[in-house]
Amino acid sequence: MNNKAPTVNGRFTFSILEGQPKGTLVGCIHVSDPDGDDLIYSTNSTDFSVNSTTGELKSQTVFDFEKNNQYNILVEVTDKIHKANIMVTINVIDVNDHNPQFSQNEYKVNLTDFKNGATVTQVSANDDDPQDHIVYSLKGDSHFKIHPKGTIVLTRNLDWKTKEDSITLMATATDLKNSSTSVLVSLSLIKPLEFARSNFTTSISEAAPTGTIVFKGIVRTRMPLIWHHQNNKIPITVVVHDSDNKSNQTEEHITVEVIDVNDHVPEFSQKSYKFQIAENVAKTFNIQATDMDGGKNAHVTYSFFPSQPQVVKGSILLNATTGTLSISSLDREDKVEYTFDIMAKDGGNPPMNSTTKVTVEVLDVNDNAPVFTKAEYNANVNENSEPQKILTVHADDKDAGLNGLVFYKLQNKSVPFIINQITGDIWSMMVLDFEKNPMYKFQILATDQSSNPKTSSCSVTINVLDICDEVPQLTTVISLSKDKIVGTSVFSLKSSENGTNYNISAEHDIVDINKKTGNVFTSSKIPNTATNYHMTVTAWSQCHLPVLTEFEIKPEDPILKTDEKELKAELTENHCSNQSMFNLSGLPEFQGKDVSFNLRTFNEFFKIENGQIYCQVAVDREKYSQFELLIEVSYKYKPIAYTADETLKVVVTVSDVNDNQPQFQTPSLFYSIPSTAQFFYQVGKIKVIDKDDGENGASRFSLSKDDKDLFYINPSSDLHI
């Protein structure tokens, strides 16, 4: 039997060299099947194909390591009933197919430092093949060498006075596969001039207007100045030379220090802040603002604006120096979210400030149990009512999400009620009977869906209201044999109502009735010359509704039984034809005799004509499964051995036909499934009633197509997940 899926153990990993042609074999996927079934492989990948029978995996494109060095595809394997997915990883292996490439076609450098160890320039080459180590080499002048990372430096002092104005070097980059590339490095020697130097320092406010004198009346500002805390000094070089000989010159180095003015407001690190904190806990958060000014102008203090937020429970505090926000013991059920402003103010004169908006979201903790709207619920339902919704219970949970999601269940599963675990609707599962149970009392449990759930319960009382639903149903003609002795029971009146009282009214004393039990019995001997007797029976139920029923008693001569024979016949349910059910005349003991047959019982269903038994009406097996026909046999010329007429008994069995549909006991069912339910967790049992017999009354269960992926139902009775 194919009832197990193919077995997949982990994932498959293969590799392929870059540049291989399309159709190259990558590897073979093999999966075992516990049932030994043939497997079919398939994939939706456009880069690879898989042989459906052998599982061979081949390339469908030419791979480039430098574009993508790994592919992950999904292969599906099936035994035509069950499926399994296989994750396959294919690594592309690099091939050395690239030469090193310099970042420039030629490096041109102005050389101004001629001392030993001075850095000349940095050359850089890249190789698209990963993990290829590049080695640099240098030719052209022994004063220079190149470091492993491509830095060209002087190996000793260079006498620039004896050198030409330019030097040409050749740098070469070689990878591990000895592939190489070279580039020219052209050096232009910038020979220094020697002048007398002096230094001067001055200061100026950043608020000084354009044109303010900075140095000896010859240096002025020509644009607004900006102070910066990392670069608030401006170096200026003034070159002075003779008007006749420009080569005779000197330089004056001036350092101008810019003095800060409080012209910046503090800026928060975020336009707004949003923090989350679980209720009933303590936590700190950082609020930070910076000021681009310097000194006291950049010193920032913090405060709530315009005032500290008000909380019902717990606290929200702010450190004025650090901006640390300390929050503790908030209650989400008091308030879900707090929104307030914080001001950052600098130490300038006058000070400058800015504000930011802060939102604190209080996260729920399961600290509240569900609370029913009532401690006790009461409802009434009429007996004999079809299964229906009777009442709804409801519990509120102040928590949020799963912590506040309430499910309901019955604590007493023996009562004939069910509850919708989500809505709290309570339904009856069957027709209720006041005489069997006039009241039901049980507990309902409400549970939230937290990982650490809280519960509460309420009491439910359902009163079944009595309905006067039964009256005696009797035939109006009763045959009574004249040989009945006094005190013999004739028939009994039955009522479904407890406490029914009976009374009989008649112009004779042939029969009487037990006022409590309804049993009718003979109270005097029946005369041989008796005719039909009439009587009226009155029944009072506990609803005090009198029911009057007329009866006729028909005295009959007793049947003389000398030899009783039992014969068997069969009648198909709901079927009555003109064909004989049984041939009495064909019995050996009646052959050649002048015999007549008289049916004494069930004349409304059967008849005898010419010694043949016929049905008169179609019979419902669910009402009558068997008949015992008593047939009186009379002989016109009675044999000497017979001293009296004969009575036959013919037992007619009604054979069942499948004329009743299965009926569920309730129009709908509700089950709850825990989140931890494993495969084949039993959800519950479904009960149906089928009035037919044997195989016709045996029910088979199945699920709709959309539900088969989630649930399994036992064809007999059990529902599983």
PDB file of C-alpha atoms in Angstrom, residues 184-409:
ATOM      1  CA  LEU A 184      53.693  53.808 -16.756  1.00  0.00           C
ATOM      2  CA  VAL A 185      54.279  56.017 -13.706  1.00  0.00           C
ATOM      3  CA  SER A 186      55.430  59.508 -14.810  1.00  0.00           C
ATOM      4  CA  LEU A 187      56.972  61.683 -12.070  1.00  0.00           C
ATOM      5  CA  SER A 188      57.282  65.472 -12.469  1.00  0.00           C
ATOM      6  CA  LEU A 189      59.844  66.911 -10.033  1.00  0.00           C
ATOM      7  CA  ILE A 190      58.535  70.100  -8.402  1.00  0.00           C
ATOM      8  CA  LYS A 191      61.728  71.682  -7.157  1.00  0.00           C
ATOM      9  CA  PRO A 192      61.284  73.847  -4.030  1.00  0.00           C
ATOM     10  CA  LEU A 193      62.048  77.537  -3.691  1.00  0.00           C
ATOM     11  CA  GLU A 194      63.842  78.805  -0.587  1.00  0.00           C
ATOM     12  CA  PHE A 195      62.304  81.825   1.074  1.00  0.00           C
ATOM     13  CA  ALA A 196      62.426  83.387   4.530  1.00  0.00           C
ATOM     14  CA  ARG A 197      59.271  82.486   6.538  1.00  0.00           C
ATOM     15  CA  SER A 198      57.491  84.006   9.588  1.00  0.00           C
ATOM     16  CA  ASN A 199      54.280  83.164  11.492  1.00  0.00           C
ATOM     17  CA  PHE A 200      51.450  85.361  12.820  1.00  0.00           C
ATOM     18  CA  THR A 201      48.210  84.531  14.731  1.00  0.00           C
ATOM     19  CA  THR A 202      45.012  86.614  15.028  1.00  0.00           C
ATOM     20  CA  SER A 203      41.301  86.078  15.712  1.00  0.00           C
ATOM     21  CA  ILE A 204      37.936  87.243  14.352  1.00  0.00           C
ATOM     22  CA  SER A 205      34.280  86.631  15.245  1.00  0.00           C
ATOM     23  CA  GLU A 206      32.329  84.446  12.856  1.00  0.00           C
ATOM     24  CA  ALA A 207      29.676  87.182  12.925  1.00  0.00           C
ATOM     25  CA  ALA A 208      32.150  89.772  11.509  1.00  0.00           C
ATOM     26  CA  PRO A 209      30.821  91.404   8.334  1.00  0.00           C
ATOM     27  CA  THR A 210      32.456  90.928   4.939  1.00  0.00           C
ATOM     28  CA  GLY A 211      35.472  93.290   4.517  1.00  0.00           C
ATOM     29  CA  THR A 212      36.650  93.175   8.136  1.00  0.00           C
ATOM     30  CA  ILE A 213      40.465  93.728   8.407  1.00  0.00           C
ATOM     31  CA  VAL A 214      42.340  90.637   9.492  1.00  0.00           C
ATOM     32  CA  PHE A 215      46.081  91.488   9.085  1.00  0.00           C
ATOM     33  CA  LYS A 216      47.957  94.809   8.834  1.00  0.00           C
ATOM     34  CA  GLY A 217      45.266  96.371   6.720  1.00  0.00           C
ATOM     35  CA  ILE A 218      46.117  94.245   3.709  1.00  0.00           C
ATOM     36  CA  VAL A 219      44.075  91.094   4.502  1.00  0.00           C
ATOM     37  CA  ARG A 220      40.275  91.401   4.768  1.00  0.00           C
ATOM     38  CA  THR A 221      37.377  88.955   4.800  1.00  0.00           C
ATOM     39  CA  ARG A 222      35.607  88.591   1.480  1.00  0.00           C
ATOM     40  CA  MET A 223      32.766  86.212   2.571  1.00  0.00           C
ATOM     41  CA  PRO A 224      30.934  85.292   5.787  1.00  0.00           C
ATOM     42  CA  LEU A 225      32.972  83.108   8.168  1.00  0.00           C
ATOM     43  CA  ILE A 226      31.701  79.810   9.639  1.00  0.00           C
ATOM     44  CA  TRP A 227      32.992  78.403  12.916  1.00  0.00           C
ATOM     45  CA  HIS A 228      33.502  74.633  13.162  1.00  0.00           C
ATOM     46  CA  HIS A 229      34.551  72.828  16.296  1.00  0.00           C
ATOM     47  CA  GLN A 230      37.076  70.658  14.405  1.00  0.00           C
ATOM     48  CA  ASN A 231      38.429  73.377  12.101  1.00  0.00           C
ATOM     49  CA  ASN A 232      38.134  76.849  13.564  1.00  0.00           C
ATOM     50  CA  LYS A 233      41.598  78.080  12.405  1.00  0.00           C
ATOM     51  CA  ILE A 234      42.239  79.403   8.908  1.00  0.00           C
ATOM     52  CA  PRO A 235      45.877  79.405   7.597  1.00  0.00           C
ATOM     53  CA  ILE A 236      46.773  82.261   5.209  1.00  0.00           C
ATOM     54  CA  THR A 237      50.049  82.690   3.320  1.00  0.00           C
ATOM     55  CA  VAL A 238      50.975  86.203   2.162  1.00  0.00           C
ATOM     56  CA  VAL A 239      53.710  86.362  -0.503  1.00  0.00           C
ATOM     57  CA  VAL A 240      55.724  89.597  -0.685  1.00  0.00           C
ATOM     58  CA  HIS A 241      58.142  90.287  -3.595  1.00  0.00           C
ATOM     59  CA  ASP A 242      59.964  93.196  -5.194  1.00  0.00           C
ATOM     60  CA  SER A 243      58.096  94.944  -7.902  1.00  0.00           C
ATOM     61  CA  ASP A 244      61.146  94.790 -10.139  1.00  0.00           C
ATOM     62  CA  ASN A 245      62.260  91.279  -9.361  1.00  0.00           C
ATOM     63  CA  LYS A 246      59.458  88.823  -8.643  1.00  0.00           C
ATOM     64  CA  SER A 247      61.926  86.077  -7.914  1.00  0.00           C
ATOM     65  CA  ASN A 248      63.073  88.022  -4.853  1.00  0.00           C
ATOM     66  CA  GLN A 249      60.165  87.304  -2.552  1.00  0.00           C
ATOM     67  CA  THR A 250      59.212  86.198   0.945  1.00  0.00           C
ATOM     68  CA  GLU A 251      56.134  84.621   2.607  1.00  0.00           C
ATOM     69  CA  GLU A 252      54.167  85.558   5.730  1.00  0.00           C
ATOM     70  CA  HIS A 253      52.142  82.680   7.314  1.00  0.00           C
ATOM     71  CA  ILE A 254      49.087  83.900   9.171  1.00  0.00           C
ATOM     72  CA  THR A 255      46.720  81.792  11.347  1.00  0.00           C
ATOM     73  CA  VAL A 256      43.259  83.310  11.761  1.00  0.00           C
ATOM     74  CA  GLU A 257      41.164  81.803  14.616  1.00  0.00           C
ATOM     75  CA  VAL A 258      37.378  82.119  14.139  1.00  0.00           C
ATOM     76  CA  ILE A 259      35.510  82.846  17.385  1.00  0.00           C
ATOM     77  CA  ASP A 260      32.154  80.990  17.821  1.00  0.00           C
ATOM     78  CA  VAL A 261      28.803  82.824  17.986  1.00  0.00           C
ATOM     79  CA  ASN A 262      25.644  81.035  19.271  1.00  0.00           C
ATOM     80  CA  ASP A 263      23.898  80.725  15.906  1.00  0.00           C
ATOM     81  CA  HIS A 264      22.782  77.082  15.914  1.00  0.00           C
ATOM     82  CA  VAL A 265      19.848  75.427  17.650  1.00  0.00           C
ATOM     83  CA  PRO A 266      20.305  71.989  19.238  1.00  0.00           C
ATOM     84  CA  GLU A 267      19.389  69.240  16.761  1.00  0.00           C
ATOM     85  CA  PHE A 268      17.896  65.940  17.921  1.00  0.00           C
ATOM     86  CA  SER A 269      19.302  62.700  16.466  1.00  0.00           C
ATOM     87  CA  GLN A 270      15.781  61.875  15.222  1.00  0.00           C
ATOM     88  CA  LYS A 271      12.854  63.997  14.121  1.00  0.00           C
ATOM     89  CA  SER A 272      10.706  61.987  16.514  1.00  0.00           C
ATOM     90  CA  TYR A 273      11.160  59.057  18.856  1.00  0.00           C
ATOM     91  CA  LYS A 274       8.977  56.023  19.336  1.00  0.00           C
ATOM     92  CA  PHE A 275       9.682  53.583  22.164  1.00  0.00           C
ATOM     93  CA  GLN A 276       7.989  50.361  23.246  1.00  0.00           C
ATOM     94  CA  ILE A 277       7.900  49.082  26.809  1.00  0.00           C
ATOM     95  CA  ALA A 278       6.054  46.191  28.401  1.00  0.00           C
ATOM     96  CA  GLU A 279       3.618  47.150  31.110  1.00  0.00           C
ATOM     97  CA  ASN A 280       4.687  46.757  34.745  1.00  0.00           C
ATOM     98  CA  VAL A 281       8.449  46.857  33.971  1.00  0.00           C
ATOM     99  CA  ALA A 282      11.200  49.526  34.189  1.00  0.00           C
ATOM    100  CA  LYS A 283      13.394  50.576  31.255  1.00  0.00           C
ATOM    101  CA  THR A 284      15.529  53.521  30.091  1.00  0.00           C
ATOM    102  CA  PHE A 285      15.756  55.145  26.641  1.00  0.00           C
ATOM    103  CA  ASN A 286      18.210  57.699  25.230  1.00  0.00           C
ATOM    104  CA  ILE A 287      17.171  61.076  23.830  1.00  0.00           C
ATOM    105  CA  GLN A 288      20.114  62.926  22.267  1.00  0.00           C
ATOM    106  CA  ALA A 289      20.539  66.371  20.749  1.00  0.00           C
ATOM    107  CA  THR A 290      23.761  68.046  19.515  1.00  0.00           C
ATOM    108  CA  ASP A 291      24.645  71.735  18.942  1.00  0.00           C
ATOM    109  CA  MET A 292      27.127  72.698  16.194  1.00  0.00           C
ATOM    110  CA  ASP A 293      28.313  75.677  18.247  1.00  0.00           C
ATOM    111  CA  GLY A 294      31.216  75.433  20.687  1.00  0.00           C
ATOM    112  CA  GLY A 295      31.828  75.878  24.406  1.00  0.00           C
ATOM    113  CA  LYS A 296      28.844  76.775  26.501  1.00  0.00           C
ATOM    114  CA  ASN A 297      26.917  77.527  23.315  1.00  0.00           C
ATOM    115  CA  ALA A 298      27.000  73.752  22.640  1.00  0.00           C
ATOM    116  CA  HIS A 299      26.078  72.647  26.170  1.00  0.00           C
ATOM    117  CA  VAL A 300      22.578  71.071  25.916  1.00  0.00           C
ATOM    118  CA  THR A 301      20.049  70.484  28.702  1.00  0.00           C
ATOM    119  CA  TYR A 302      16.724  68.634  28.431  1.00  0.00           C
ATOM    120  CA  SER A 303      13.218  69.173  29.812  1.00  0.00           C
ATOM    121  CA  PHE A 304       9.603  68.153  29.183  1.00  0.00           C
ATOM    122  CA  PHE A 305       7.682  70.731  27.146  1.00  0.00           C
ATOM    123  CA  PRO A 306       5.428  72.289  28.205  1.00  0.00           C
ATOM    124  CA  SER A 307       5.084  69.973  31.220  1.00  0.00           C
ATOM    125  CA  GLN A 308       5.788  66.470  32.436  1.00  0.00           C
ATOM    126  CA  PRO A 309       3.321  63.855  31.082  1.00  0.00           C
ATOM    127  CA  GLN A 310       0.705  62.676  33.559  1.00  0.00           C
ATOM    128  CA  VAL A 311       0.437  58.918  34.163  1.00  0.00           C
ATOM    129  CA  VAL A 312      -2.230  56.994  36.086  1.00  0.00           C
ATOM    130  CA  LYS A 313       0.205  54.373  37.328  1.00  0.00           C
ATOM    131  CA  GLY A 314       4.024  54.285  37.189  1.00  0.00           C
ATOM    132  CA  SER A 315       6.299  57.125  36.129  1.00  0.00           C
ATOM    133  CA  ILE A 316       8.000  58.820  33.158  1.00  0.00           C
ATOM    134  CA  LEU A 317      11.136  60.780  34.206  1.00  0.00           C
ATOM    135  CA  LEU A 318      13.803  62.710  32.225  1.00  0.00           C
ATOM    136  CA  ASN A 319      17.453  63.326  33.138  1.00  0.00           C
ATOM    137  CA  ALA A 320      18.052  67.015  32.339  1.00  0.00           C
ATOM    138  CA  THR A 321      21.783  66.505  31.695  1.00  0.00           C
ATOM    139  CA  THR A 322      21.976  63.233  29.739  1.00  0.00           C
ATOM    140  CA  GLY A 323      18.532  63.130  28.136  1.00  0.00           C
ATOM    141  CA  THR A 324      17.933  59.637  29.545  1.00  0.00           C
ATOM    142  CA  LEU A 325      14.221  58.813  29.690  1.00  0.00           C
ATOM    143  CA  SER A 326      13.355  56.499  32.606  1.00  0.00           C
ATOM    144  CA  ILE A 327       9.979  54.716  32.402  1.00  0.00           C
ATOM    145  CA  SER A 328       8.606  52.265  34.943  1.00  0.00           C
ATOM    146  CA  SER A 329       5.447  50.370  35.969  1.00  0.00           C
ATOM    147  CA  LEU A 330       3.024  51.684  33.328  1.00  0.00           C
ATOM    148  CA  ASP A 331      -0.325  49.911  32.977  1.00  0.00           C
ATOM    149  CA  ARG A 332      -1.515  49.293  29.414  1.00  0.00           C
ATOM    150  CA  GLU A 333      -5.082  48.912  30.598  1.00  0.00           C
ATOM    151  CA  ASP A 334      -4.934  52.524  31.909  1.00  0.00           C
ATOM    152  CA  LYS A 335      -3.422  53.943  28.739  1.00  0.00           C
ATOM    153  CA  VAL A 336      -2.037  52.281  25.617  1.00  0.00           C
ATOM    154  CA  GLU A 337       0.147  55.135  24.400  1.00  0.00           C
ATOM    155  CA  TYR A 338       1.736  58.337  25.748  1.00  0.00           C
ATOM    156  CA  THR A 339       2.758  61.221  23.475  1.00  0.00           C
ATOM    157  CA  PHE A 340       4.698  64.265  24.718  1.00  0.00           C
ATOM    158  CA  ASP A 341       7.380  66.794  23.680  1.00  0.00           C
ATOM    159  CA  ILE A 342      10.951  67.148  24.968  1.00  0.00           C
ATOM    160  CA  MET A 343      12.896  70.417  24.638  1.00  0.00           C
ATOM    161  CA  ALA A 344      16.674  70.653  24.128  1.00  0.00           C
ATOM    162  CA  LYS A 345      18.168  74.064  25.127  1.00  0.00           C
ATOM    163  CA  ASP A 346      21.805  75.242  24.700  1.00  0.00           C
ATOM    164  CA  GLY A 347      23.834  77.419  27.095  1.00  0.00           C
ATOM    165  CA  GLY A 348      24.165  80.479  24.867  1.00  0.00           C
ATOM    166  CA  ASN A 349      23.062  83.989  25.720  1.00  0.00           C
ATOM    167  CA  PRO A 350      20.347  84.207  24.671  1.00  0.00           C
ATOM    168  CA  PRO A 351      19.833  80.421  24.546  1.00  0.00           C
ATOM    169  CA  MET A 352      18.420  78.593  21.533  1.00  0.00           C
ATOM    170  CA  ASN A 353      16.148  75.527  21.709  1.00  0.00           C
ATOM    171  CA  SER A 354      14.267  72.908  19.703  1.00  0.00           C
ATOM    172  CA  THR A 355      11.662  70.222  20.496  1.00  0.00           C
ATOM    173  CA  THR A 356      10.987  66.640  19.429  1.00  0.00           C
ATOM    174  CA  LYS A 357       7.919  64.461  19.785  1.00  0.00           C
ATOM    175  CA  VAL A 358       8.206  61.248  21.835  1.00  0.00           C
ATOM    176  CA  THR A 359       5.699  58.388  21.642  1.00  0.00           C
ATOM    177  CA  VAL A 360       5.752  55.596  24.226  1.00  0.00           C
ATOM    178  CA  GLU A 361       3.741  52.491  23.323  1.00  0.00           C
ATOM    179  CA  VAL A 362       2.867  50.299  26.289  1.00  0.00           C
ATOM    180  CA  LEU A 363       2.981  46.610  25.295  1.00  0.00           C
ATOM    181  CA  ASP A 364       0.520  44.201  26.785  1.00  0.00           C
ATOM    182  CA  VAL A 365       1.380  41.628  29.444  1.00  0.00           C
ATOM    183  CA  ASN A 366      -1.134  38.948  30.364  1.00  0.00           C
ATOM    184  CA  ASP A 367      -1.987  40.373  33.785  1.00  0.00           C
ATOM    185  CA  ASN A 368      -5.774  40.180  33.537  1.00  0.00           C
ATOM    186  CA  ALA A 369      -8.049  37.137  33.615  1.00  0.00           C
ATOM    187  CA  PRO A 370     -11.251  37.011  31.527  1.00  0.00           C
ATOM    188  CA  VAL A 371     -14.284  38.414  33.390  1.00  0.00           C
ATOM    189  CA  PHE A 372     -17.781  37.174  32.560  1.00  0.00           C
ATOM    190  CA  THR A 373     -20.513  39.788  32.210  1.00  0.00           C
ATOM    191  CA  LYS A 374     -22.539  37.681  34.681  1.00  0.00           C
ATOM    192  CA  ALA A 375     -21.509  35.327  37.446  1.00  0.00           C
ATOM    193  CA  GLU A 376     -24.487  33.098  36.616  1.00  0.00           C
ATOM    194  CA  TYR A 377     -26.502  32.774  33.398  1.00  0.00           C
ATOM    195  CA  ASN A 378     -30.049  31.429  33.256  1.00  0.00           C
ATOM    196  CA  ALA A 379     -32.135  30.374  30.274  1.00  0.00           C
ATOM    197  CA  ASN A 380     -35.307  28.453  29.518  1.00  0.00           C
ATOM    198  CA  VAL A 381     -35.966  26.037  26.663  1.00  0.00           C
ATOM    199  CA  ASN A 382     -39.133  24.156  25.770  1.00  0.00           C
ATOM    200  CA  GLU A 383     -38.892  20.401  25.884  1.00  0.00           C
ATOM    201  CA  ASN A 384     -39.141  18.565  22.527  1.00  0.00           C
ATOM    202  CA  SER A 385     -37.541  21.544  20.772  1.00  0.00           C
ATOM    203  CA  GLU A 386     -35.119  20.812  17.959  1.00  0.00           C
ATOM    204  CA  PRO A 387     -31.420  21.438  18.759  1.00  0.00           C
ATOM    205  CA  GLN A 388     -30.977  25.207  18.842  1.00  0.00           C
ATOM    206  CA  LYS A 389     -28.957  28.092  20.246  1.00  0.00           C
ATOM    207  CA  ILE A 390     -30.175  28.700  23.789  1.00  0.00           C
ATOM    208  CA  LEU A 391     -28.041  31.552  25.103  1.00  0.00           C
ATOM    209  CA  THR A 392     -24.678  33.282  24.742  1.00  0.00           C
ATOM    210  CA  VAL A 393     -22.115  33.798  27.494  1.00  0.00           C
ATOM    211  CA  HIS A 394     -19.511  36.518  27.198  1.00  0.00           C
ATOM    212  CA  ALA A 395     -16.298  37.314  29.037  1.00  0.00           C
ATOM    213  CA  ASP A 396     -14.116  40.403  28.544  1.00  0.00           C
ATOM    214  CA  ASP A 397     -10.333  40.412  28.937  1.00  0.00           C
ATOM    215  CA  LYS A 398      -8.699  43.844  29.237  1.00  0.00           C
ATOM    216  CA  ASP A 399      -5.462  42.531  27.750  1.00  0.00           C
ATOM    217  CA  ALA A 400      -4.654  42.808  24.037  1.00  0.00           C
ATOM    218  CA  GLY A 401      -3.924  40.366  21.218  1.00  0.00           C
ATOM    219  CA  LEU A 402      -3.770  36.715  22.217  1.00  0.00           C
ATOM    220  CA  ASN A 403      -3.655  37.808  25.862  1.00  0.00           C
ATOM    221  CA  GLY A 404      -7.154  39.217  25.438  1.00  0.00           C
ATOM    222  CA  LEU A 405      -8.542  36.606  23.033  1.00  0.00           C
ATOM    223  CA  VAL A 406     -11.041  34.504  24.986  1.00  0.00           C
ATOM    224  CA  PHE A 407     -12.043  30.913  24.151  1.00  0.00           C
ATOM    225  CA  TYR A 408     -14.860  29.087  25.912  1.00  0.00           C
ATOM    226  CA  LYS A 409     -15.421  25.446  26.837  1.00  0.00           C
TER     227      LYS A 409
END
